[in-house]
Amino acid sequence: GGGGGTPTTTTGSGAATTPGATTGSTDGGDDADLPRERHDIAYVENGTDRQKLDLFLPSADKPGPYPVLVWIHGGRWREGDKSVFSSDEQGMDKLKAALLDRGYAVATMNYRLVPDSRFPDPLHAVSAAIRFVKAHSANLGVDPDRVAVGGESAGGHLATLEGLAAANPSTPADFLGDLPVGGAGEVDAKVDAVLGFYGQYDLRTRPEDRAQVPACGGGGRPGGPDSTEGQLLNADPTQGEGRELAGKA
């Protein structure tokens, strides 16, 4: 189903409410009155169930608006979920708790996965989530001038690519996409910091590198267009046009 509805919000008491978190209103009210958790907020107008994010704010005794980290889950671009940041997998829950304790908000996002989505679609989703957070910052309780993006594995790749591309004035206008995020005025997808956890940063050489490392599957994983990177690009990342596309990714 589409993702344009009002999100369910979990307050500190666990009660479900439905504040207008995605209406585009700039009347955010007192930050202390905002719910500390909001789940399944649609960051693309009329988007899919995979184009939603969860927002976590620091405790109400910490003054806002809060700097915010937009977090992208890993999973080889074909699996995974935003909920991993609240789990004990690789200590993600500890990282989340540390950020909140230090006054940082966290927005964990989903994005459409391979094979339903191919590059650059996941990058367009990251750009949209960042622009959404900025455009609706007052309503969300975050500071639009203090936004970072991060992720692990495939999410680290997307976070780093987004951070570099958005900051580079020579990046083609359509590279980051223009998914509709609502809100008043134009906002960009530039961020102030990038946090990459073991990201995949050169898709041209990754299949060969992985084949040489037993811990990464050794020679047991397919190469060429059937490799993880090839499935993202829908092309062989090591040859011809596929390699050229991998260089841009």
Coordinates of N, CA and C in Angstrom, one line a residue:
G1 N 0.8 -1.2 0.0 CA 0.0 0.0 0.0 C 0.8 1.2 0.0
G2 N 0.2 2.4 -0.3 CA 1.0 3.7 -0.3 C 1.3 4.1 1.0
G3 N 2.3 5.1 1.1 CA 2.8 5.6 2.4 C 2.3 7.0 2.7
G4 N 1.2 7.4 2.2 CA 0.8 8.8 2.4 C 0.0 9.1 3.6
G5 N -0.3 8.0 4.5 CA -1.2 8.2 5.6 C -0.5 8.8 6.8
T6 N -1.3 9.2 7.8 CA -0.7 9.7 9.0 C 0.0 8.6 9.8
P7 N 1.2 8.8 10.3 CA 2.0 7.8 10.9 C 1.5 7.5 12.3
T8 N 1.7 6.3 12.7 CA 1.4 5.9 14.1 C 2.6 6.4 14.9
T9 N 2.3 7.0 16.1 CA 3.3 7.5 16.9 C 3.3 6.9 18.3
T10 N 4.5 6.5 18.8 CA 4.6 5.9 20.1 C 5.1 6.9 21.1
T11 N 4.4 7.3 22.1 CA 4.9 8.3 23.1 C 5.7 7.5 24.1
G12 N 6.2 8.3 25.0 CA 7.0 7.7 26.1 C 6.2 6.7 26.9
S13 N 4.9 6.9 27.0 CA 4.1 5.9 27.8 C 3.7 4.7 27.0
G14 N 4.0 4.7 25.7 CA 3.6 3.6 24.9 C 2.3 3.7 24.2
A15 N 1.6 4.8 24.5 CA 0.3 5.0 23.9 C 0.4 5.4 22.4
A16 N -0.5 4.9 21.6 CA -0.5 5.3 20.2 C -1.3 6.5 19.9
T17 N -0.7 7.5 19.3 CA -1.4 8.7 18.9 C -1.2 9.0 17.4
T18 N -1.8 9.9 16.9 CA -1.7 10.2 15.4 C -1.5 11.7 15.2
P19 N -0.4 12.3 15.6 CA -0.2 13.7 15.4 C 0.1 13.9 13.9
G20 N 0.0 15.2 13.4 CA 0.2 15.4 12.0 C 1.7 15.5 11.7
A21 N 2.4 14.4 11.7 CA 3.9 14.5 11.6 C 4.3 14.7 10.2
T22 N 3.4 14.4 9.2 CA 3.8 14.5 7.8 C 2.9 15.5 7.0
T23 N 2.3 16.4 7.7 CA 1.4 17.3 7.1 C 2.0 18.5 6.4
G24 N 3.3 18.7 6.7 CA 4.0 19.8 6.2 C 3.9 21.1 7.0
S25 N 3.2 21.0 8.1 CA 3.0 22.2 9.0 C 4.3 22.6 9.6
T26 N 4.6 23.9 9.7 CA 5.8 24.4 10.3 C 5.6 24.7 11.7
D27 N 4.4 24.5 12.3 CA 4.1 24.8 13.7 C 4.5 23.5 14.5
G28 N 5.7 23.5 14.9 CA 6.2 22.3 15.7 C 5.9 22.3 17.1
G29 N 5.5 23.5 17.7 CA 5.2 23.6 19.1 C 6.5 23.5 19.9
D30 N 6.3 23.2 21.2 CA 7.4 23.1 22.1 C 8.1 21.7 21.9
D31 N 9.4 21.7 21.8 CA 10.1 20.4 21.5 C 9.8 19.4 22.7
A32 N 9.7 19.9 23.9 CA 9.5 19.0 25.0 C 8.1 18.3 24.9
D33 N 7.2 18.9 24.2 CA 5.9 18.2 24.0 C 5.8 17.2 22.9
L34 N 6.8 17.2 22.1 CA 6.8 16.2 21.0 C 7.0 14.8 21.4
P35 N 6.4 13.8 20.8 CA 6.6 12.4 21.1 C 8.1 12.0 20.9
R36 N 8.6 11.2 21.8 CA 10.0 10.8 21.7 C 10.2 9.8 20.6
E37 N 9.2 9.1 20.2 CA 9.3 8.1 19.1 C 8.1 8.2 18.1
R38 N 8.5 8.2 16.8 CA 7.4 8.1 15.8 C 7.8 7.1 14.8
H39 N 6.9 6.3 14.4 CA 7.2 5.1 13.5 C 6.4 5.2 12.2
D40 N 7.1 4.8 11.1 CA 6.5 4.7 9.8 C 6.0 6.0 9.3
I41 N 6.8 7.0 9.4 CA 6.5 8.3 8.8 C 6.9 8.2 7.3
A42 N 5.9 8.5 6.5 CA 6.2 8.5 5.0 C 7.0 9.7 4.6
Y43 N 8.2 9.5 4.0 CA 9.0 10.6 3.6 C 8.9 10.9 2.1
V44 N 8.1 10.1 1.4 CA 7.8 10.4 0.0 C 6.3 10.5 -0.1
E45 N 5.8 11.5 -0.8 CA 4.4 11.7 -1.0 C 3.9 10.6 -1.9
N46 N 2.8 9.9 -1.5 CA 2.2 8.8 -2.2 C 3.3 7.7 -2.5
G47 N 4.2 7.5 -1.6 CA 5.2 6.5 -1.8 C 4.7 5.1 -1.4
T48 N 5.7 4.2 -1.2 CA 5.4 2.8 -0.9 C 5.7 2.5 0.6
D49 N 5.4 1.3 1.1 CA 5.7 1.0 2.4 C 7.1 1.0 2.8
R50 N 8.0 0.9 1.7 CA 9.4 0.9 2.0 C 10.0 2.3 2.0
Q51 N 9.2 3.3 1.8 CA 9.6 4.7 1.8 C 9.1 5.4 3.0
K52 N 9.5 4.8 4.2 CA 9.1 5.3 5.5 C 10.3 5.4 6.4
L53 N 10.2 6.2 7.4 CA 11.3 6.3 8.4 C 10.7 6.3 9.8
D54 N 11.5 5.9 10.8 CA 11.2 6.0 12.2 C 12.1 7.2 12.8
L55 N 11.5 7.9 13.7 CA 12.2 9.1 14.3 C 12.3 8.9 15.8
F56 N 13.5 9.1 16.4 CA 13.7 9.0 17.8 C 14.3 10.3 18.3
L57 N 13.7 10.9 19.3 CA 14.2 12.2 19.8 C 14.9 11.9 21.2
P58 N 15.8 12.7 21.6 CA 16.4 12.6 23.0 C 15.3 12.9 24.0
S59 N 15.6 12.6 25.2 CA 14.7 12.8 26.3 C 14.3 14.3 26.4
A60 N 13.1 14.6 26.9 CA 12.5 15.9 26.9 C 13.3 16.9 27.7
D61 N 14.2 16.4 28.6 CA 15.0 17.4 29.4 C 16.1 17.9 28.6
K62 N 16.4 17.4 27.4 CA 17.4 18.0 26.6 C 16.8 18.9 25.6
P63 N 17.3 20.1 25.5 CA 16.7 21.2 24.7 C 16.9 20.9 23.2
G64 N 15.8 21.1 22.4 CA 15.9 21.0 21.0 C 15.9 22.4 20.4
P65 N 15.8 22.5 19.0 CA 15.8 21.4 18.1 C 17.1 20.7 18.1
Y66 N 17.0 19.4 17.7 CA 18.1 18.5 17.9 C 18.8 18.2 16.5
P67 N 20.2 18.2 16.6 CA 20.9 17.6 15.4 C 20.4 16.2 15.1
V68 N 20.4 15.8 13.9 CA 19.8 14.5 13.6 C 20.7 13.7 12.6
L69 N 20.7 12.4 12.9 CA 21.4 11.5 12.1 C 20.4 10.7 11.3
V70 N 20.5 10.7 10.0 CA 19.6 9.8 9.1 C 20.4 8.6 8.9
W71 N 19.9 7.4 9.4 CA 20.6 6.1 9.3 C 20.0 5.2 8.3
I72 N 20.9 4.6 7.5 CA 20.5 3.7 6.4 C 21.0 2.3 6.7
H73 N 20.0 1.3 6.7 CA 20.4 0.0 7.1 C 21.2 -0.7 5.9
G74 N 21.9 -1.7 6.3 CA 22.6 -2.6 5.3 C 21.8 -3.7 4.9
G75 N 22.4 -4.7 4.1 CA 21.7 -5.8 3.6 C 21.9 -6.1 2.2
R76 N 23.1 -5.7 1.6 CA 23.4 -5.9 0.2 C 22.4 -5.3 -0.7
W77 N 21.8 -4.2 -0.3 CA 20.8 -3.5 -1.1 C 19.5 -4.3 -1.4
R78 N 19.4 -5.5 -0.9 CA 18.3 -6.4 -1.3 C 17.5 -6.9 -0.1
E79 N 18.0 -6.6 1.2 CA 17.3 -7.0 2.4 C 17.6 -6.1 3.5
G80 N 17.0 -6.3 4.6 CA 17.2 -5.4 5.8 C 16.0 -4.5 6.1
D81 N 16.1 -3.9 7.2 CA 15.0 -3.1 7.7 C 15.5 -2.0 8.7
K82 N 14.8 -0.9 8.7 CA 15.2 0.2 9.6 C 15.1 -0.2 11.1
S83 N 14.4 -1.2 11.4 CA 14.3 -1.6 12.8 C 15.6 -2.2 13.4
V84 N 16.6 -2.5 12.5 CA 17.9 -3.0 13.0 C 18.6 -2.0 13.9
F85 N 18.4 -0.8 13.8 CA 19.1 0.2 14.6 C 18.6 0.2 16.0
S86 N 17.5 -0.5 16.3 CA 16.9 -0.6 17.6 C 17.2 -2.0 18.2
S87 N 18.0 -2.8 17.5 CA 18.2 -4.2 17.9 C 19.7 -4.3 18.4
D88 N 20.0 -5.5 19.0 CA 21.4 -5.6 19.5 C 22.3 -6.2 18.4
E89 N 21.9 -6.2 17.2 CA 22.8 -6.7 16.1 C 23.9 -5.7 15.9
Q90 N 25.1 -6.2 16.1 CA 26.4 -5.4 16.0 C 26.3 -4.2 16.9
G91 N 25.6 -4.2 18.0 CA 25.6 -3.1 18.9 C 24.9 -1.9 18.4
M92 N 24.0 -2.0 17.5 CA 23.3 -0.9 16.9 C 22.4 -0.2 18.0
D93 N 21.8 -1.0 18.9 CA 21.0 -0.3 19.9 C 21.9 0.5 20.9
K94 N 23.1 0.1 21.1 CA 24.0 0.9 22.0 C 24.4 2.2 21.3
L95 N 24.6 2.1 20.0 CA 24.9 3.4 19.2 C 23.8 4.3 19.3
K96 N 22.6 3.8 19.1 CA 21.4 4.6 19.1 C 21.2 5.3 20.5
A97 N 21.4 4.5 21.6 CA 21.2 5.0 22.9 C 22.3 6.1 23.2
A98 N 23.5 5.9 22.7 CA 24.6 6.8 23.0 C 24.3 8.2 22.3
L99 N 23.8 8.1 21.0 CA 23.4 9.3 20.3 C 22.3 10.1 21.0
L100 N 21.2 9.4 21.4 CA 20.1 10.0 22.1 C 20.6 10.6 23.4
D101 N 21.5 9.9 24.1 CA 22.0 10.4 25.4 C 22.8 11.7 25.2
R102 N 23.4 11.9 24.1 CA 24.2 13.0 23.8 C 23.4 14.1 23.1
G103 N 22.1 13.9 23.0 CA 21.3 15.0 22.4 C 21.1 15.0 20.9
Y104 N 21.4 13.8 20.3 CA 21.2 13.7 18.9 C 19.9 12.9 18.6
A105 N 19.1 13.4 17.6 CA 17.9 12.7 17.2 C 18.4 11.7 16.1
V106 N 17.6 10.6 15.9 CA 18.0 9.6 14.9 C 16.8 9.3 14.1
A107 N 16.9 9.3 12.8 CA 15.9 8.9 11.8 C 16.4 7.7 11.1
T108 N 15.8 6.6 11.3 CA 16.2 5.4 10.6 C 15.2 5.1 9.4
M109 N 15.7 4.9 8.2 CA 14.9 4.8 7.0 C 14.9 3.5 6.3
N110 N 13.8 3.1 5.7 CA 13.8 2.0 4.8 C 13.9 2.6 3.4
Y111 N 14.2 1.7 2.4 CA 14.2 2.1 1.0 C 13.8 0.9 0.2
R112 N 13.4 1.1 -1.0 CA 13.0 0.0 -1.9 C 14.3 -0.8 -2.3
L113 N 14.1 -2.2 -2.3 CA 15.2 -3.1 -2.4 C 15.3 -3.7 -3.8
V114 N 16.5 -4.2 -4.1 CA 16.7 -5.1 -5.3 C 15.9 -6.3 -5.1
P115 N 15.2 -6.9 -6.1 CA 15.2 -6.5 -7.5 C 14.1 -5.4 -7.9
D116 N 13.3 -5.0 -6.9 CA 12.3 -4.0 -7.2 C 12.9 -2.6 -7.5
S117 N 14.1 -2.4 -7.1 CA 14.7 -1.1 -7.2 C 16.2 -1.3 -7.7
R118 N 16.6 -0.6 -8.6 CA 18.0 -0.6 -9.1 C 18.6 0.8 -8.9
F119 N 20.0 0.8 -8.9 CA 20.6 2.0 -8.8 C 20.3 2.9 -10.0
P120 N 20.0 4.2 -9.8 CA 20.3 5.0 -8.5 C 19.0 5.2 -7.6
D121 N 18.0 4.3 -7.8 CA 16.8 4.5 -7.0 C 17.0 4.5 -5.5
P122 N 17.9 3.6 -4.9 CA 18.1 3.7 -3.5 C 18.7 5.1 -3.1
L123 N 19.6 5.6 -3.9 CA 20.2 6.9 -3.6 C 19.2 8.0 -3.6
H124 N 18.2 7.9 -4.6 CA 17.1 8.9 -4.6 C 16.3 8.9 -3.3
A125 N 16.1 7.7 -2.8 CA 15.4 7.5 -1.5 C 16.1 8.2 -0.4
V126 N 17.4 8.0 -0.3 CA 18.2 8.7 0.8 C 18.1 10.2 0.6
S127 N 18.3 10.7 -0.6 CA 18.1 12.1 -0.8 C 16.8 12.6 -0.4
A128 N 15.7 11.9 -0.7 CA 14.4 12.3 -0.3 C 14.2 12.3 1.2
A129 N 14.7 11.3 1.9 CA 14.6 11.2 3.3 C 15.3 12.4 4.0
I130 N 16.4 12.8 3.5 CA 17.1 14.0 4.1 C 16.4 15.2 3.8
R131 N 15.9 15.4 2.6 CA 15.1 16.6 2.2 C 13.8 16.7 3.0
F132 N 13.2 15.5 3.3 CA 12.0 15.5 4.1 C 12.2 15.9 5.5
V133 N 13.3 15.4 6.1 CA 13.6 15.8 7.5 C 13.9 17.3 7.5
K134 N 14.6 17.8 6.5 CA 14.8 19.3 6.5 C 13.5 20.1 6.3
A135 N 12.7 19.7 5.4 CA 11.5 20.4 5.0 C 10.5 20.4 6.2
H136 N 10.5 19.3 7.0 CA 9.5 19.2 8.1 C 10.2 19.3 9.4
S137 N 11.3 20.0 9.5 CA 12.2 20.0 10.7 C 11.4 20.5 11.9
A138 N 10.7 21.6 11.7 CA 10.0 22.2 12.9 C 8.9 21.2 13.4
N139 N 8.3 20.5 12.5 CA 7.3 19.6 13.0 C 7.9 18.3 13.6
L140 N 9.1 18.0 13.2 CA 9.8 16.8 13.8 C 10.6 17.1 15.0
G141 N 10.9 18.4 15.2 CA 11.8 18.7 16.4 C 13.2 18.7 16.1
V142 N 13.7 18.7 14.9 CA 15.1 18.6 14.6 C 15.6 19.9 13.9
D143 N 16.9 20.0 13.9 CA 17.6 21.2 13.4 C 18.0 21.0 11.9
P144 N 17.4 21.7 10.9 CA 17.7 21.5 9.5 C 19.1 21.9 9.1
D145 N 19.8 22.6 10.0 CA 21.2 23.0 9.7 C 22.2 22.1 10.3
R146 N 21.8 21.1 11.0 CA 22.7 20.1 11.6 C 22.2 18.7 11.3
V147 N 22.4 18.2 10.1 CA 22.0 16.9 9.6 C 23.1 16.1 9.2
A148 N 23.2 14.9 9.6 CA 24.2 13.9 9.2 C 23.6 12.7 8.6
V149 N 24.3 12.0 7.8 CA 23.8 10.7 7.3 C 24.8 9.6 7.5
G150 N 24.3 8.4 7.8 CA 25.2 7.3 8.1 C 24.5 6.0 7.8
G151 N 25.3 4.9 7.8 CA 24.8 3.6 7.5 C 25.9 2.6 7.6
E152 N 25.4 1.3 7.6 CA 26.4 0.2 7.6 C 26.3 -0.7 6.4
S153 N 27.4 -1.1 5.9 CA 27.5 -2.0 4.7 C 26.9 -1.3 3.5
A154 N 25.8 -1.8 2.9 CA 25.2 -1.2 1.8 C 24.7 0.2 2.2
G155 N 24.3 0.4 3.4 CA 23.9 1.7 3.9 C 25.0 2.7 4.0
G156 N 26.2 2.1 4.4 CA 27.4 3.0 4.4 C 27.8 3.5 3.0
H157 N 27.6 2.6 2.0 CA 27.8 3.0 0.6 C 26.9 4.1 0.2
L158 N 25.6 4.0 0.5 CA 24.6 5.0 0.1 C 24.8 6.3 0.9
A159 N 25.2 6.2 2.2 CA 25.4 7.4 3.0 C 26.6 8.2 2.4
T160 N 27.7 7.5 2.1 CA 28.9 8.2 1.7 C 28.7 8.8 0.3
L161 N 28.0 8.0 -0.6 CA 27.8 8.5 -1.9 C 26.9 9.8 -1.9
E162 N 25.8 9.7 -1.0 CA 24.9 10.9 -0.9 C 25.7 12.1 -0.4
G163 N 26.5 11.9 0.7 CA 27.2 13.0 1.2 C 28.1 13.7 0.3
L164 N 28.9 12.9 -0.5 CA 29.8 13.4 -1.5 C 29.1 14.1 -2.6
A165 N 28.1 13.4 -3.2 CA 27.4 13.9 -4.3 C 26.6 15.2 -4.0
A166 N 26.0 15.3 -2.9 CA 25.2 16.5 -2.5 C 26.1 17.7 -2.3
A167 N 27.4 17.4 -1.9 CA 28.3 18.5 -1.6 C 29.1 19.0 -2.8
N168 N 29.0 18.2 -3.9 CA 29.8 18.5 -5.1 C 28.9 19.3 -6.1
P169 N 29.3 20.6 -6.3 CA 28.5 21.4 -7.3 C 28.5 20.9 -8.7
S170 N 29.4 20.0 -9.1 CA 29.4 19.4 -10.4 C 28.5 18.2 -10.6
T171 N 27.9 17.7 -9.5 CA 27.0 16.6 -9.6 C 25.8 16.9 -10.4
P172 N 25.4 16.1 -11.4 CA 24.3 16.4 -12.3 C 23.0 16.5 -11.5
A173 N 22.1 17.4 -11.9 CA 20.9 17.8 -11.1 C 20.0 16.5 -10.8
D174 N 20.0 15.6 -11.8 CA 19.1 14.4 -11.6 C 19.8 13.3 -10.9
F175 N 21.0 13.4 -10.5 CA 21.7 12.2 -9.9 C 21.1 11.8 -8.6
L176 N 20.7 12.8 -7.8 CA 20.1 12.5 -6.5 C 18.6 12.4 -6.5
G177 N 18.0 12.6 -7.7 CA 16.6 12.4 -7.8 C 15.8 13.6 -7.3
D178 N 14.5 13.5 -7.5 CA 13.6 14.6 -7.0 C 12.3 14.1 -6.6
L179 N 12.3 13.1 -5.7 CA 11.1 12.5 -5.2 C 10.3 13.5 -4.4
P180 N 9.0 13.6 -4.5 CA 8.3 14.6 -3.8 C 8.2 14.4 -2.3
V181 N 8.6 15.3 -1.5 CA 8.6 15.2 0.0 C 7.7 16.1 0.7
G182 N 7.0 17.0 0.0 CA 6.0 17.9 0.7 C 6.8 19.0 1.4
G183 N 6.1 19.8 2.1 CA 6.7 20.9 2.9 C 6.8 22.2 2.1
A184 N 7.0 23.3 2.7 CA 7.1 24.6 2.1 C 8.5 24.9 1.7
G185 N 8.7 25.4 0.5 CA 10.0 25.9 0.0 C 10.9 24.7 -0.5
E186 N 12.0 25.1 -1.1 CA 12.9 24.2 -1.6 C 14.0 23.9 -0.6
V187 N 14.4 22.6 -0.5 CA 15.5 22.2 0.4 C 16.4 21.3 -0.3
D188 N 17.7 21.3 0.0 CA 18.6 20.5 -0.6 C 18.9 19.3 0.2
A189 N 19.8 18.4 -0.3 CA 20.1 17.1 0.4 C 21.5 17.2 1.0
K190 N 22.1 18.3 1.1 CA 23.4 18.5 1.7 C 23.4 18.1 3.2
V191 N 24.5 17.5 3.6 CA 24.6 17.1 5.0 C 25.9 17.6 5.6
D192 N 26.0 17.7 6.9 CA 27.1 18.2 7.6 C 28.2 17.2 8.0
A193 N 27.8 15.9 8.0 CA 28.7 14.8 8.3 C 28.2 13.5 7.8
V194 N 29.1 12.6 7.5 CA 28.8 11.2 7.1 C 29.5 10.2 8.0
L195 N 28.7 9.2 8.4 CA 29.2 8.2 9.3 C 29.0 6.8 8.6
G196 N 30.1 6.3 8.1 CA 30.1 5.0 7.3 C 30.7 3.9 8.1
F197 N 29.9 2.8 8.3 CA 30.3 1.6 9.0 C 30.6 0.5 7.9
Y198 N 31.8 0.1 7.7 CA 32.2 -0.9 6.8 C 31.4 -0.9 5.5
G199 N 31.4 0.3 4.9 CA 30.6 0.5 3.6 C 31.4 -0.1 2.4
Q200 N 30.6 -0.3 1.4 CA 31.2 -0.8 0.1 C 31.4 0.4 -0.8
Y201 N 32.7 0.8 -1.0 CA 33.0 2.1 -1.6 C 33.5 2.1 -3.0
D202 N 33.9 0.9 -3.5 CA 34.3 0.8 -5.0 C 33.6 -0.4 -5.5
L203 N 32.5 -0.2 -6.2 CA 31.7 -1.4 -6.7 C 32.4 -2.1 -7.9
R204 N 33.4 -1.4 -8.5 CA 34.1 -2.0 -9.6 C 35.0 -3.2 -9.2
T205 N 35.6 -3.0 -8.0 CA 36.6 -4.0 -7.5 C 36.0 -4.9 -6.4
R206 N 34.9 -4.6 -5.9 CA 34.3 -5.4 -4.8 C 34.2 -6.9 -5.1
P207 N 33.6 -7.3 -6.2 CA 33.5 -8.7 -6.4 C 34.8 -9.5 -6.4
E208 N 35.9 -8.9 -7.0 CA 37.2 -9.5 -7.0 C 37.8 -9.5 -5.6
D209 N 37.6 -8.4 -4.8 CA 38.1 -8.4 -3.5 C 37.4 -9.4 -2.6
R210 N 36.1 -9.5 -2.7 CA 35.4 -10.5 -1.9 C 35.8 -11.9 -2.2
A211 N 36.1 -12.2 -3.5 CA 36.5 -13.6 -3.9 C 37.8 -14.0 -3.2
Q212 N 38.6 -13.0 -2.8 CA 39.9 -13.4 -2.2 C 39.8 -13.4 -0.7
V213 N 38.7 -13.2 -0.1 CA 38.6 -13.1 1.4 C 37.6 -14.2 1.8
P214 N 38.0 -15.3 2.4 CA 37.1 -16.4 2.8 C 36.0 -15.9 3.7
A215 N 36.3 -14.9 4.6 CA 35.2 -14.5 5.5 C 34.1 -13.8 4.8
C216 N 34.4 -13.3 3.6 CA 33.3 -12.6 2.8 C 32.7 -13.6 1.7
G217 N 32.9 -14.8 1.9 CA 32.3 -15.8 1.0 C 33.2 -16.4 0.1
G218 N 34.5 -15.9 0.1 CA 35.5 -16.5 -0.8 C 35.0 -16.5 -2.2
G219 N 35.2 -17.6 -2.9 CA 34.8 -17.8 -4.3 C 33.4 -18.3 -4.4
G220 N 32.7 -18.4 -3.3 CA 31.4 -19.1 -3.4 C 30.3 -18.2 -3.9
R221 N 30.5 -16.9 -3.9 CA 29.4 -16.0 -4.4 C 29.6 -15.8 -5.9
P222 N 28.5 -15.6 -6.6 CA 28.6 -15.3 -8.0 C 29.2 -14.0 -8.3
G223 N 29.8 -13.9 -9.5 CA 30.4 -12.6 -10.0 C 29.6 -12.0 -11.1
G224 N 30.2 -11.0 -11.8 CA 29.6 -10.4 -12.9 C 28.2 -9.8 -12.6
P225 N 27.3 -9.9 -13.5 CA 26.0 -9.3 -13.3 C 25.2 -9.9 -12.2
D226 N 25.6 -11.2 -11.8 CA 24.8 -11.9 -10.7 C 25.4 -11.6 -9.4
S227 N 26.5 -10.8 -9.3 CA 27.1 -10.4 -8.0 C 26.1 -9.5 -7.3
T228 N 26.4 -9.3 -6.0 CA 25.5 -8.4 -5.3 C 25.5 -7.0 -5.9
E229 N 26.7 -6.5 -6.3 CA 26.8 -5.2 -6.9 C 26.2 -5.2 -8.3
G230 N 26.4 -6.3 -9.0 CA 25.8 -6.4 -10.4 C 24.2 -6.4 -10.3
Q231 N 23.7 -7.0 -9.2 CA 22.2 -6.9 -9.1 C 21.7 -5.5 -8.8
L232 N 22.5 -4.8 -8.0 CA 22.2 -3.4 -7.8 C 22.2 -2.6 -9.0
L233 N 23.2 -2.8 -9.8 CA 23.4 -2.0 -11.1 C 22.6 -2.6 -12.3
N234 N 22.2 -3.8 -12.1 CA 21.6 -4.5 -13.3 C 22.6 -4.6 -14.4
A235 N 23.9 -4.8 -14.1 CA 24.9 -4.9 -15.1 C 26.2 -5.4 -14.4
D236 N 27.1 -5.9 -15.2 CA 28.4 -6.4 -14.7 C 29.3 -5.2 -14.3
P237 N 29.6 -5.1 -13.0 CA 30.3 -3.9 -12.5 C 31.8 -4.0 -12.8
T238 N 32.3 -5.0 -13.5 CA 33.7 -5.2 -13.8 C 34.0 -4.9 -15.2
Q239 N 33.0 -4.8 -16.1 CA 33.3 -4.7 -17.5 C 32.4 -3.6 -18.2
G240 N 32.9 -3.0 -19.2 CA 32.1 -2.2 -20.1 C 31.3 -1.1 -19.5
E241 N 30.0 -1.0 -20.0 CA 29.1 0.1 -19.4 C 28.8 -0.2 -18.0
G242 N 28.8 -1.5 -17.6 CA 28.5 -1.8 -16.2 C 29.6 -1.2 -15.3
R243 N 30.9 -1.3 -15.7 CA 32.0 -0.8 -14.9 C 31.9 0.7 -14.9
E244 N 31.5 1.3 -16.0 CA 31.4 2.8 -16.0 C 30.3 3.2 -15.0
L245 N 29.2 2.5 -15.0 CA 28.1 2.8 -14.0 C 28.6 2.6 -12.6
A246 N 29.3 1.5 -12.4 CA 29.9 1.2 -11.0 C 30.8 2.3 -10.6
G247 N 31.5 2.9 -11.5 CA 32.4 4.0 -11.1 C 31.6 5.2 -10.6
K248 N 30.4 5.4 -11.1 CA 29.6 6.5 -10.7 C 28.9 6.2 -9.3
A249 N 28.7 4.9 -9.1 CA 28.1 4.5 -7.9 C 29.0 4.3 -6.7

